[in-house]
Coordinates of C-alpha atoms and ligand atoms in Angstrom, one line a residue:
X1 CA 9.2 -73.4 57.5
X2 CA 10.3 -70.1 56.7
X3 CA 6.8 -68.5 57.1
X4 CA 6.6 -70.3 60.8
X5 CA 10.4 -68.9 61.3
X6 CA 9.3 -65.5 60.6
X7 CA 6.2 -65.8 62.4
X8 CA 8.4 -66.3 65.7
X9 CA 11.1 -63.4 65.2
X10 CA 7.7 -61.2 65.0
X11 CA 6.1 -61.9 67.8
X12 CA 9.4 -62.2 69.4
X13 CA 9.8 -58.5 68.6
X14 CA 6.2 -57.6 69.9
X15 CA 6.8 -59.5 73.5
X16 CA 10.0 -58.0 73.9
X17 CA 9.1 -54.7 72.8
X18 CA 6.0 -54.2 75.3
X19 CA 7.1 -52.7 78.2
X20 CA 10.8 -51.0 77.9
X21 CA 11.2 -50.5 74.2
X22 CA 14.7 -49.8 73.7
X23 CA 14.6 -46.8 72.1
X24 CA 13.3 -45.4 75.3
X25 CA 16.3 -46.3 76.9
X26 CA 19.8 -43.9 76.7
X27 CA 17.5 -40.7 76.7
X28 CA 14.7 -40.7 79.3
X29 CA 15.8 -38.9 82.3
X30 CA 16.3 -38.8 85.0
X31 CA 18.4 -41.7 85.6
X32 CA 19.5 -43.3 88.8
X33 CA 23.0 -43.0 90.1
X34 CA 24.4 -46.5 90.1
X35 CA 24.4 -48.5 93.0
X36 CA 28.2 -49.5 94.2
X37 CA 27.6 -53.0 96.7
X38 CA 28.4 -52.2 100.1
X39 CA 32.5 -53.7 99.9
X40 CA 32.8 -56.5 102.6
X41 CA 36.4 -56.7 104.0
X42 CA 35.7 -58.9 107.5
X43 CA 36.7 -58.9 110.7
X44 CA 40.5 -60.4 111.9
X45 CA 39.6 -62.7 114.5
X46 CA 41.9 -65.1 115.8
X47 CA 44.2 -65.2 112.9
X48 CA 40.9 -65.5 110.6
X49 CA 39.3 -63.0 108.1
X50 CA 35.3 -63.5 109.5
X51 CA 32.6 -62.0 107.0
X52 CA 29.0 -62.5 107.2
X53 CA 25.9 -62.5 104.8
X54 CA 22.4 -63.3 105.8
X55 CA 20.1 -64.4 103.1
X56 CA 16.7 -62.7 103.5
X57 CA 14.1 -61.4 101.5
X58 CA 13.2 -57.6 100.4
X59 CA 11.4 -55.0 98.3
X60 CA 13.7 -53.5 95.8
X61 CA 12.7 -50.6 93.5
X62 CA 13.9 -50.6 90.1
X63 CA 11.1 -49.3 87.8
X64 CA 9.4 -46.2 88.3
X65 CA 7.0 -45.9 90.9
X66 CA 6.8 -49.9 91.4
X67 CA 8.3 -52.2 93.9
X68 CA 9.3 -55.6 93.2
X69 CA 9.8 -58.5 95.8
X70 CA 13.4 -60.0 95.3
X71 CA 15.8 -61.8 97.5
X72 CA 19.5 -60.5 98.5
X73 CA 22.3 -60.8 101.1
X74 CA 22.5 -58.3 103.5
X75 CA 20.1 -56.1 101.8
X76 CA 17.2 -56.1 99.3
X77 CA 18.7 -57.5 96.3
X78 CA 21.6 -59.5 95.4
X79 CA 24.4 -58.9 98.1
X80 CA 28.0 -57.3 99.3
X81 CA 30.8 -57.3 97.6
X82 CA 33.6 -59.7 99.7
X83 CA 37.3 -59.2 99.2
X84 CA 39.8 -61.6 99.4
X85 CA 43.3 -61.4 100.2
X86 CA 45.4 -64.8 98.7
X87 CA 46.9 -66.8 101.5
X88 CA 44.4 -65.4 104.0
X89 CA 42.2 -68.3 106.1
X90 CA 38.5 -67.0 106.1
X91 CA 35.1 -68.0 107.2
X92 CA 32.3 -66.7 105.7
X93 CA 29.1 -67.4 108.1
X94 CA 26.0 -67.3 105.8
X95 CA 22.5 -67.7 107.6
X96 CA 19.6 -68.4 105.4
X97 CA 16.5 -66.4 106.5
X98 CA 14.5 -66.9 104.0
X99 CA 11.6 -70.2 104.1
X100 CA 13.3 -72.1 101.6
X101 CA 16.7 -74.2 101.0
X102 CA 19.4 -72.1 99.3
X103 CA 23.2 -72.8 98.4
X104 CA 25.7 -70.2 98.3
X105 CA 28.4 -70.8 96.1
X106 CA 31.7 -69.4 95.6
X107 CA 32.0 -69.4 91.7
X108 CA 35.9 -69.7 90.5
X109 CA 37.3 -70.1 93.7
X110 CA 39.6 -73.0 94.7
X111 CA 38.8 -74.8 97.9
X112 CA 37.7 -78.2 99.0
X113 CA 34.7 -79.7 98.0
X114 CA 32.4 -78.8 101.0
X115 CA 33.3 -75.3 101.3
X116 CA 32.1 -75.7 97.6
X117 CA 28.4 -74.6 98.3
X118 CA 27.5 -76.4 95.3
X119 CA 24.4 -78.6 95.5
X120 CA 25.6 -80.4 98.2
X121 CA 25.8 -78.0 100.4
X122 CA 22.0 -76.9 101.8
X123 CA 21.4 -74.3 104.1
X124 CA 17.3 -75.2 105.1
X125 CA 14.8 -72.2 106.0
X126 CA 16.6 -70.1 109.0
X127 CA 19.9 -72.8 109.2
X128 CA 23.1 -71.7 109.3
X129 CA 26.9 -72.9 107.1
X130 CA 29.8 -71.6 107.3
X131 CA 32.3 -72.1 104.4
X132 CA 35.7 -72.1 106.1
X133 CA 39.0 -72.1 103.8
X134 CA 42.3 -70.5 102.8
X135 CA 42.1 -68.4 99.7
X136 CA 44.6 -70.2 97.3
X137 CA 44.5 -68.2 93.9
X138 CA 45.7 -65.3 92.2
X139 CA 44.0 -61.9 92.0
X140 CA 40.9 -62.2 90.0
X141 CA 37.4 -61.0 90.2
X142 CA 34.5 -64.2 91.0
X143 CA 30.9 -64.2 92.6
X144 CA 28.5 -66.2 94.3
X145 CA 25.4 -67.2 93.8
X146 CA 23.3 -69.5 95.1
X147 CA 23.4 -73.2 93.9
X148 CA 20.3 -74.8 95.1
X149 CA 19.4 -78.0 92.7
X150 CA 16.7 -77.4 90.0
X151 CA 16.7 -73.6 91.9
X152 CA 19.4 -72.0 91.0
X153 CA 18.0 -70.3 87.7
X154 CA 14.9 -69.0 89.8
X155 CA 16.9 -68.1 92.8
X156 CA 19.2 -66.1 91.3
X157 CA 16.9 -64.1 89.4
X158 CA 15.3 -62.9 92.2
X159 CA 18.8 -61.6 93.6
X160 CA 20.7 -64.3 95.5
X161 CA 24.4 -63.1 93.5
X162 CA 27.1 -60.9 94.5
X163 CA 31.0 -60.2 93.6
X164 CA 34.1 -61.3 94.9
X165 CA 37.6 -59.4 94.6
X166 CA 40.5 -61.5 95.1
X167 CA 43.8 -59.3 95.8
X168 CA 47.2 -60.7 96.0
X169 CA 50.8 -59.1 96.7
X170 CA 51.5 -58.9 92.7
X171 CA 48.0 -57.5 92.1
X172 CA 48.5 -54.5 94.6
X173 CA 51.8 -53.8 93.8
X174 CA 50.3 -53.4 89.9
X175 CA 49.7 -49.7 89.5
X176 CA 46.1 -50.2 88.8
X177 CA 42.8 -48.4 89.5
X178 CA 41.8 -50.2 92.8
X179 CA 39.7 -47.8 95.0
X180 CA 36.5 -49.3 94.9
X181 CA 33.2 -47.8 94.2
X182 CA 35.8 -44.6 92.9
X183 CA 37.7 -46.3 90.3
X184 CA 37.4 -49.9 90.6
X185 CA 33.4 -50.1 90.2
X186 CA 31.5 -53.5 89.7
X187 CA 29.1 -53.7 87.3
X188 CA 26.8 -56.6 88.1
X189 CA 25.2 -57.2 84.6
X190 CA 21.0 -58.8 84.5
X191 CA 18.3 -58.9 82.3
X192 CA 15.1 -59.2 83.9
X193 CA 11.5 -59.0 82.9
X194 CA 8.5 -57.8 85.4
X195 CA 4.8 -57.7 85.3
X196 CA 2.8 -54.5 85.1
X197 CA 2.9 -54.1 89.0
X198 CA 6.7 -54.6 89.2
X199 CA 7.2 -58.1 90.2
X200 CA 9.9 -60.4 88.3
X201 CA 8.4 -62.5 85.6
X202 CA 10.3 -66.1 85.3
X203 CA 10.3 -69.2 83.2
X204 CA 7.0 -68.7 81.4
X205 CA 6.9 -71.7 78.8
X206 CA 9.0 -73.9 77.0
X207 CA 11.1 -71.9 74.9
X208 CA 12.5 -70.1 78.6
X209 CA 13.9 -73.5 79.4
X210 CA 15.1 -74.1 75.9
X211 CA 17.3 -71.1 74.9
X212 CA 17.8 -69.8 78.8
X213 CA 15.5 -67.6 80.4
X214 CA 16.0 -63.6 78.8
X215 CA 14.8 -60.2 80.3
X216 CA 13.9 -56.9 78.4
X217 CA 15.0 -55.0 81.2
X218 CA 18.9 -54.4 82.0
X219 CA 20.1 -53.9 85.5
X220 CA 23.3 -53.2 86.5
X221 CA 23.9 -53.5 90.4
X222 CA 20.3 -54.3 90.3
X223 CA 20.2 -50.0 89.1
X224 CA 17.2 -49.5 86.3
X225 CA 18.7 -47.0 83.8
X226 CA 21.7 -46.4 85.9
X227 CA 24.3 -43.1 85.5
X228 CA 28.1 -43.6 86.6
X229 CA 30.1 -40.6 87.0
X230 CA 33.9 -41.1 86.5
X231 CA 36.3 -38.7 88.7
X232 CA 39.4 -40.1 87.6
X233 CA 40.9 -40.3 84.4
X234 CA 41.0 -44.0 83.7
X235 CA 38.5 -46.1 85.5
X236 CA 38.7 -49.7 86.4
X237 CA 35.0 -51.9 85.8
X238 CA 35.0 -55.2 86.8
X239 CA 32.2 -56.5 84.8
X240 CA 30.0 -59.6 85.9
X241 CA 27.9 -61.1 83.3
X242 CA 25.1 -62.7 86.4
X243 CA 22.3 -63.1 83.9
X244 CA 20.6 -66.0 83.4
X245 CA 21.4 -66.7 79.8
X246 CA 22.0 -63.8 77.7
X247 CA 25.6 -63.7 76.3
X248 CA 26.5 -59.8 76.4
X249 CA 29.2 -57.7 73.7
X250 CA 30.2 -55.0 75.9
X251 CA 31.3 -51.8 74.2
X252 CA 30.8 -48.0 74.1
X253 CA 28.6 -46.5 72.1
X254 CA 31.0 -44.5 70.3
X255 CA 32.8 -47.4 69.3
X256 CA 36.6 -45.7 71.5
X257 CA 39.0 -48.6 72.8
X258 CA 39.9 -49.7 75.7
X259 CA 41.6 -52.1 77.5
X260 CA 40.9 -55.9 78.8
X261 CA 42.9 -56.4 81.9
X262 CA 41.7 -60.1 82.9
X263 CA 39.3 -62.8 82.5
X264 CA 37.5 -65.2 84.7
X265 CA 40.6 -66.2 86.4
X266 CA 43.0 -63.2 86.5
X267 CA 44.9 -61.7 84.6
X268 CA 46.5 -61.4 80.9
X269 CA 49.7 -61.1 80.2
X270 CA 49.3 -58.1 78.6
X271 CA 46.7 -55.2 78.7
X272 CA 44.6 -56.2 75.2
X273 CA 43.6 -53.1 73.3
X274 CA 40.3 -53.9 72.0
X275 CA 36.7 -52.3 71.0
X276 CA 34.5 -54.7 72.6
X277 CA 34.2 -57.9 74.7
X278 CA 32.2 -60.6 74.6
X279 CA 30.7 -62.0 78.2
X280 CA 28.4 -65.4 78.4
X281 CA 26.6 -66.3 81.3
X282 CA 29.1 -66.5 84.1
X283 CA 32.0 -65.3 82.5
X284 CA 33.6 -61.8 83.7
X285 CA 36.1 -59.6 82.5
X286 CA 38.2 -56.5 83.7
X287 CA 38.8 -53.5 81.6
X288 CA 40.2 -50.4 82.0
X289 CA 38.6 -47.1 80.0
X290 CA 39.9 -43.4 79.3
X291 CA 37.5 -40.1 79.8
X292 CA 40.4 -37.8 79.8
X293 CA 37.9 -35.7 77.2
X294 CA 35.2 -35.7 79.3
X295 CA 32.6 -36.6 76.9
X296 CA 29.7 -38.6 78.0
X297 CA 29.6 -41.9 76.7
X298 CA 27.0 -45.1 76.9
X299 CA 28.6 -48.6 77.7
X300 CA 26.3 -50.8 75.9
X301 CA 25.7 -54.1 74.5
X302 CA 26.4 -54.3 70.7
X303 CA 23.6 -56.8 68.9
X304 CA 25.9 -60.4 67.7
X305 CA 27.1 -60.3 64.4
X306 CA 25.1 -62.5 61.3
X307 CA 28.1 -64.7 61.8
X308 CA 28.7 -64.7 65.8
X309 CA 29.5 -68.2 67.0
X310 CA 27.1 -67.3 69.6
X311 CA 24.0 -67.3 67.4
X312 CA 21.8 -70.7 67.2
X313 CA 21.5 -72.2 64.2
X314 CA 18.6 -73.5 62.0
X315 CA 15.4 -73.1 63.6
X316 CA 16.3 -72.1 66.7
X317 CA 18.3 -69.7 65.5
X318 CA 15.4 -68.1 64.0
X319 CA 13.2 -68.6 67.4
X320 CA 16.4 -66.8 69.0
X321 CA 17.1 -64.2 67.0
X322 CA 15.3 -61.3 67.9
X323 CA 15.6 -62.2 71.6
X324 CA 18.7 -63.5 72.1
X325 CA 20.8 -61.0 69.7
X326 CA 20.0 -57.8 70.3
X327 CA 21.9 -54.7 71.1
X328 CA 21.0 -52.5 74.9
X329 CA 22.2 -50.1 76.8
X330 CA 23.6 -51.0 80.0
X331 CA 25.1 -47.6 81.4
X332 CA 25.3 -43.9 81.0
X333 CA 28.6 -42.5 81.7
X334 CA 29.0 -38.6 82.4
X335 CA 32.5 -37.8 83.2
X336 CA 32.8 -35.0 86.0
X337 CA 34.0 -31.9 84.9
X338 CA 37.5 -31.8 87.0
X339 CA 39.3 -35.6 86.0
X340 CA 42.0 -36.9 88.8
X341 CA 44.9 -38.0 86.9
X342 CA 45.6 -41.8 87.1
X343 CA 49.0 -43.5 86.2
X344 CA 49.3 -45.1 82.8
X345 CA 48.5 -48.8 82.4
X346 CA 51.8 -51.3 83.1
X347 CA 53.0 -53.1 80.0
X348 CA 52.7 -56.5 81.8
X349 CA 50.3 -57.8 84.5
X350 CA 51.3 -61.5 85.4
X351 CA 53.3 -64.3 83.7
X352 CA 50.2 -67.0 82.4
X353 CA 52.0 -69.9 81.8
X354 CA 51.7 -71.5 78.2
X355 CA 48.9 -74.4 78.2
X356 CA 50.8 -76.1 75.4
X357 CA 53.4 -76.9 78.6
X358 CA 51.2 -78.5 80.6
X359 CA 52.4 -82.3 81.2
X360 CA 48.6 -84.2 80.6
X361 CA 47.8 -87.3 82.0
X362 CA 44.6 -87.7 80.9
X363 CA 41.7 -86.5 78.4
X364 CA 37.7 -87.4 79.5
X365 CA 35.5 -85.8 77.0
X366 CA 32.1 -84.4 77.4
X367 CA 29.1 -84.2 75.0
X368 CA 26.0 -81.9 75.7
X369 CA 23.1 -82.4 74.4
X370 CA 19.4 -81.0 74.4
X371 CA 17.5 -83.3 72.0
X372 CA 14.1 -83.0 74.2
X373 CA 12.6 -85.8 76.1
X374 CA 14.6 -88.8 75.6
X375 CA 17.5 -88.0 78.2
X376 CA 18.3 -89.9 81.0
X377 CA 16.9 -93.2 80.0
X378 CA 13.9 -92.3 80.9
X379 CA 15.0 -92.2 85.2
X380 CA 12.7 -89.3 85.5
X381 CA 13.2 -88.3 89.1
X382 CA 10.4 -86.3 89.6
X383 CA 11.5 -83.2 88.4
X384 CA 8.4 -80.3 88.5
X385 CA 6.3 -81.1 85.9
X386 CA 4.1 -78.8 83.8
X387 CA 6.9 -78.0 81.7
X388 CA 6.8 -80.8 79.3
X389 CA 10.3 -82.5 80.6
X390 CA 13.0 -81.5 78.7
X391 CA 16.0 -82.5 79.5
X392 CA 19.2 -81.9 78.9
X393 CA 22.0 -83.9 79.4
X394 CA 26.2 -84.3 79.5
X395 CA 27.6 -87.7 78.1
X396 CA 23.7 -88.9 78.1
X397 CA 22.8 -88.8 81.5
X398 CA 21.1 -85.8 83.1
X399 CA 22.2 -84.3 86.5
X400 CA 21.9 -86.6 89.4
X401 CA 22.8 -85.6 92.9
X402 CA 23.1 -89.6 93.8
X403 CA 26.1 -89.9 90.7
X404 CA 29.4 -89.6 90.8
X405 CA 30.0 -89.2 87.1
X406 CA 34.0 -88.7 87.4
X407 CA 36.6 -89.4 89.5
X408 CA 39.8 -87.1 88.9
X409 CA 42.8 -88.1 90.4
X410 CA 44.5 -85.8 92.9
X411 CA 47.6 -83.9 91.5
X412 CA 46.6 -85.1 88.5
X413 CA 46.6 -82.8 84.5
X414 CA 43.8 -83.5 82.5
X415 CA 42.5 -82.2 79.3
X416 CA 38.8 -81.7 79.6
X417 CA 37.5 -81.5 75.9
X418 CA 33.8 -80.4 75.6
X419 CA 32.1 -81.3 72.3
X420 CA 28.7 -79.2 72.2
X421 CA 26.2 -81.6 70.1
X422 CA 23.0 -79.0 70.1
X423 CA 22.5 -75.9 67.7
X424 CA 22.9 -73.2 70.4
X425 CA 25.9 -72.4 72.7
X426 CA 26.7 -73.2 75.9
X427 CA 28.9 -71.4 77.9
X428 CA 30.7 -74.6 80.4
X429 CA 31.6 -74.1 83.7
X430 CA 33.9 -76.2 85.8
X431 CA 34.4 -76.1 89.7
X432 CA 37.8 -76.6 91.6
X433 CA 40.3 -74.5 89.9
X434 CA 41.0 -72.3 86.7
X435 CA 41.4 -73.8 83.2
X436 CA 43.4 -72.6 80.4
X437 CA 42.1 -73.0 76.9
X438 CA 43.7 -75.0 74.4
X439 CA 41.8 -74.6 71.4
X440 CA 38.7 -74.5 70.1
X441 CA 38.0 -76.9 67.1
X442 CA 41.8 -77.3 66.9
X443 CA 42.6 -73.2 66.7
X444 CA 43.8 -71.2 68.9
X445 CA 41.7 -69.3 71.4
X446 CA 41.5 -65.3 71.1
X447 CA 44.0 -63.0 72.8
X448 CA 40.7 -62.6 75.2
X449 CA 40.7 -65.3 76.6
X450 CA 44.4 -66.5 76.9
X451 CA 44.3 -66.8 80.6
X452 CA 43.0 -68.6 83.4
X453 CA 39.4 -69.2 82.8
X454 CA 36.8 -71.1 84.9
X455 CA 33.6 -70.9 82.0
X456 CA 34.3 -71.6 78.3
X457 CA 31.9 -70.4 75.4
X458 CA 31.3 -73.8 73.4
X459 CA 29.6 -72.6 70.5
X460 CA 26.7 -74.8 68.7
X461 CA 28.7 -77.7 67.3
X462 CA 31.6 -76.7 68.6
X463 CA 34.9 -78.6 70.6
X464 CA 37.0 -76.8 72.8
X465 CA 39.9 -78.6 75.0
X466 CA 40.5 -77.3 78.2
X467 CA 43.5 -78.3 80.3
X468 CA 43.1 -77.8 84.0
X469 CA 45.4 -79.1 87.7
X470 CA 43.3 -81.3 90.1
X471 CA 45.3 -79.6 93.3
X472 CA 45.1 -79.4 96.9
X473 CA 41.6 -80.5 97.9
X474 CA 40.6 -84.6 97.9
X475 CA 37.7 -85.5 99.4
X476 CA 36.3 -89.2 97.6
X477 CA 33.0 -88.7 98.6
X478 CA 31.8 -85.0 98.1
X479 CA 31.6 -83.6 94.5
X480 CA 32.2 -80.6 92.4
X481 CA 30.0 -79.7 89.6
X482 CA 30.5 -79.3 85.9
X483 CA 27.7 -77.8 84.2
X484 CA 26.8 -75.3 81.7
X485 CA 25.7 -72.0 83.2
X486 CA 22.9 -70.6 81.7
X487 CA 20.7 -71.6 84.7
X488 CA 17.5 -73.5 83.0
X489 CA 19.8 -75.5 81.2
X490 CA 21.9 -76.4 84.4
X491 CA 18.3 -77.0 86.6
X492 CA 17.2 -79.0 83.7
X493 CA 19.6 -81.7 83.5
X494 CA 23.2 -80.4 82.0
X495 CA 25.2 -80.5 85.0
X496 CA 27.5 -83.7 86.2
X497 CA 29.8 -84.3 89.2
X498 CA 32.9 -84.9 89.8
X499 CA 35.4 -86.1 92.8
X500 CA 38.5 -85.6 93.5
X501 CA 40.6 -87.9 95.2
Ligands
C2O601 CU1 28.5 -70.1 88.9 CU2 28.3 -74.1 89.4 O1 28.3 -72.1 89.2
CU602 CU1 31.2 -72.3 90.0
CU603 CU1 23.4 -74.6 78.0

């Protein structure tokens, strides 16, 4: 066993190591200015914010001297950043001009179901949705991404993501960095892995599926090797872990604090002083960082402790570890030499209101599982073979778009509590609304994550109770999704529906 184990994190090593190593990386030059989204603010029209993004496909250059074919909204790869004002009734028009069936979904926000663009909600080759709502949530910082059954994973790699900044009258009058692409900058976080001639490589065998498909290769704002240079002081990122799989622990690379502003959802109470955070699959974070000194600095991603929660365990820990775990460099930071002054952080940022207070009416609990090829009772449905079917499943049953597999009461509190049955974790993501954590394995969660939160880490073995408000939006017939969100596990199988109503 051990022999076979060690055999694995080797040639592990070797694959990953073959066309980027990493120790290239942080000192080749020259780099390449980070890309900054174009910001989308749409158009007033008749009392209603109007954006538009038009799916198509492009030829992006990341590497050196090669081109790769990717998809992206309104451009080459992924797509605008939108902004949201609370209270405001938008449409966003998207028209799909590429020759297959994509979703667009609008991760973390609250609306009704069929403004969802879950599953549900197909735009065929050349058609046309709009997704028409009012935003109904407090400043936070989401994405979308497209949603498209058994696709998702694929179509997202290729570039079909993109950020969304939700503003609302507390969050502007908050002295915060907030000029964006000066100092309130995205960073859209991927790992992606190409052939020799530039072109994405994806799901290549079983073990892709198994632990999530990972890349070699880092982009930030789809930028290869990118460069930021502050001009202010203190400088806002908004950071957006839109990778497949790979759990990220952002830090700098000479180990100075900073601080975590919010989470998926919005805000903490507090600015959190802290030296790194940790971002799964789905999950974002705000943080504020000082280069009052000037010094150039790397944000990276630190390699996960022996004793992360995020490690696997047992054997596929070991087919994991050297893939899964390790440390890269994400950006180079090179402060200009003159530094505009920015105002110091505010003490508070929002009132979160205590879980613990929530009245409950109900718990439903969820197992997720990944034992291999006995899910599902065997109603196979066709799924594209070659792979060997694995399947993973939530309370037994893999994802079916004909099952309703909950039914949530309208206005109703329920605590949601996720029990993770499988060695590796599994970061869960819920539609409809923001969660708060209530524990995890009875404690307490971290100061990190003491906020509204719409994906949970649930690590191997692992149960956390969530408590959440079903609000607003019935509809008995179309669904939200629960699922977890690295993207091979969600197109094979762990993903479930709910209605509310
Ligand atoms: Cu970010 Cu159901 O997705
Ligand atoms: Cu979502
Ligand atoms: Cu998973």
């Amino acid at each position: 066993m051990l022999k076979r184990r060690q055999f694995l994190q080797v040639s592990a090593v070797a694959a990953v190591g073959a066309l980027y190593p990493i120790s290239l990386l942080g000192q080749g030059r020259p780099r390449n200015p980070l890309r900054i989204p174009d910001l989308l603010d749409g158009e007033r029209l008749d009392g209603i914010r109007q954006y538009a993004l038009e799916a198509g496909q492009g030829r992006s250059r990341f590497l050196p001297g090669l081109e790769t074919p990717t998809l992206g909204f309104n451009g080459s790869y992924l797509g605008p950043t939108l902004r949201l004002r609370n209270d405001e009734e938008v449409r966003i028009g998207v028209h799909n001009r590429l020759d297959e069936t994509i979703t667009v979904h609008w991760h973390g926000l609250h609306l009704p179901a069929i403004a969802d663009g879950g599953p549900h909600q197909e735009i065929t080759a050349d058609g046309r949705w709009d997704a028409r709502f009012r935003v109904n949530q407090n400043a936070s910082t989401c994405w979308y991404h497209s949603h498209q059954i058994h696709k998702t994973g694929e179509q997202v790699y290729r570039g079909l993501a993109g950020m969304i900044l939700l503003e609302d009258a507390q969050s502007r009058a908050l002295e915060l960095p907030d000029e964006y692409g000066v100092d309130d900058i995205p960073l859209i976080i991927q790992d992606r892995r190409f052939h020799s001639d530039g072109s994405l490589r994806y799901v290549e065998n079983q073990r892709d599926i198994m632990m999530g498909h990972h890349g070699d290769t880092m982009l930030v704002n789809g930028t290869f090797d990118p460069v930021f240079v502050p001009v202010t002081r203190r400088v806002r990122f908004r950071v957006l872990n839109a990778s497949n799989a790979r759990n990220y622990r952002i830090a700098f690379s000479d180990g100075r604090r900073f601080h975590q502003l919010a989470c998926d959802g919005g805000f903490l109470a507090e600015p959190l002083a802290v030296t790194d955070v940790t971002l799964a699959a789905g999950e974002r974070c705000e943080i504020v960082a000082e280069f009052s000194d000037g010094a150039p600095v790397d944000l990276v991603s630190l390699p996960l402790p022996d004793d992360s929660p995020l490690r696997s365990r047992g054997m596929m820990g070991g087919m994991m570890g050297a893939i899964a775990n390790q440390g890269f460099h994400l950006l180079a930071i090179e402060p200009q030499s003159q530094l505009t002054a920015t105002p110091e952080l505010p003490p508070v940022l929002a009132s979160v209101p205590d879980p613990a207070s929530f009245a409950v009416d109900r718990v439903r609990r969820f197992e997720l599982d990944m034992r291999m090829g006995m899910m599902g009772g065997g109603r196979g449905r066709g799924r594209r073979g070659g792979m060997g079917g694995d399947r993973f499943s939530i309370n037994g049953r893999s994802m079916d778009m004909g099952i309703i597999n909950e039914r949530v009461p309208l206005d109703s509190t329920e605590i949601w509590e996720i029990h993770n049955n499988s060695p590796m974790m599994h970061p869960f993501h819920i539609h409809h609304g923001q969660f708060r954590i209530l524990d995890r394995d009875g404690r307490a969660p971290g100061p990190h994550e003491r906020a509204f939160k719409d994906t949970v880490i649930v690590a191997g073995g692992e149960t956390v109770r969530v408590v959440m408000r079903f609000e607003n939006y019935a509809d008995p017939v179309t669904p939200y999704m629960y699922h977890c969100h690295i993207l091979e596990h969600e197109d094979n199988g762990m993903m479930g529906q709910f209605v509310v109503e």
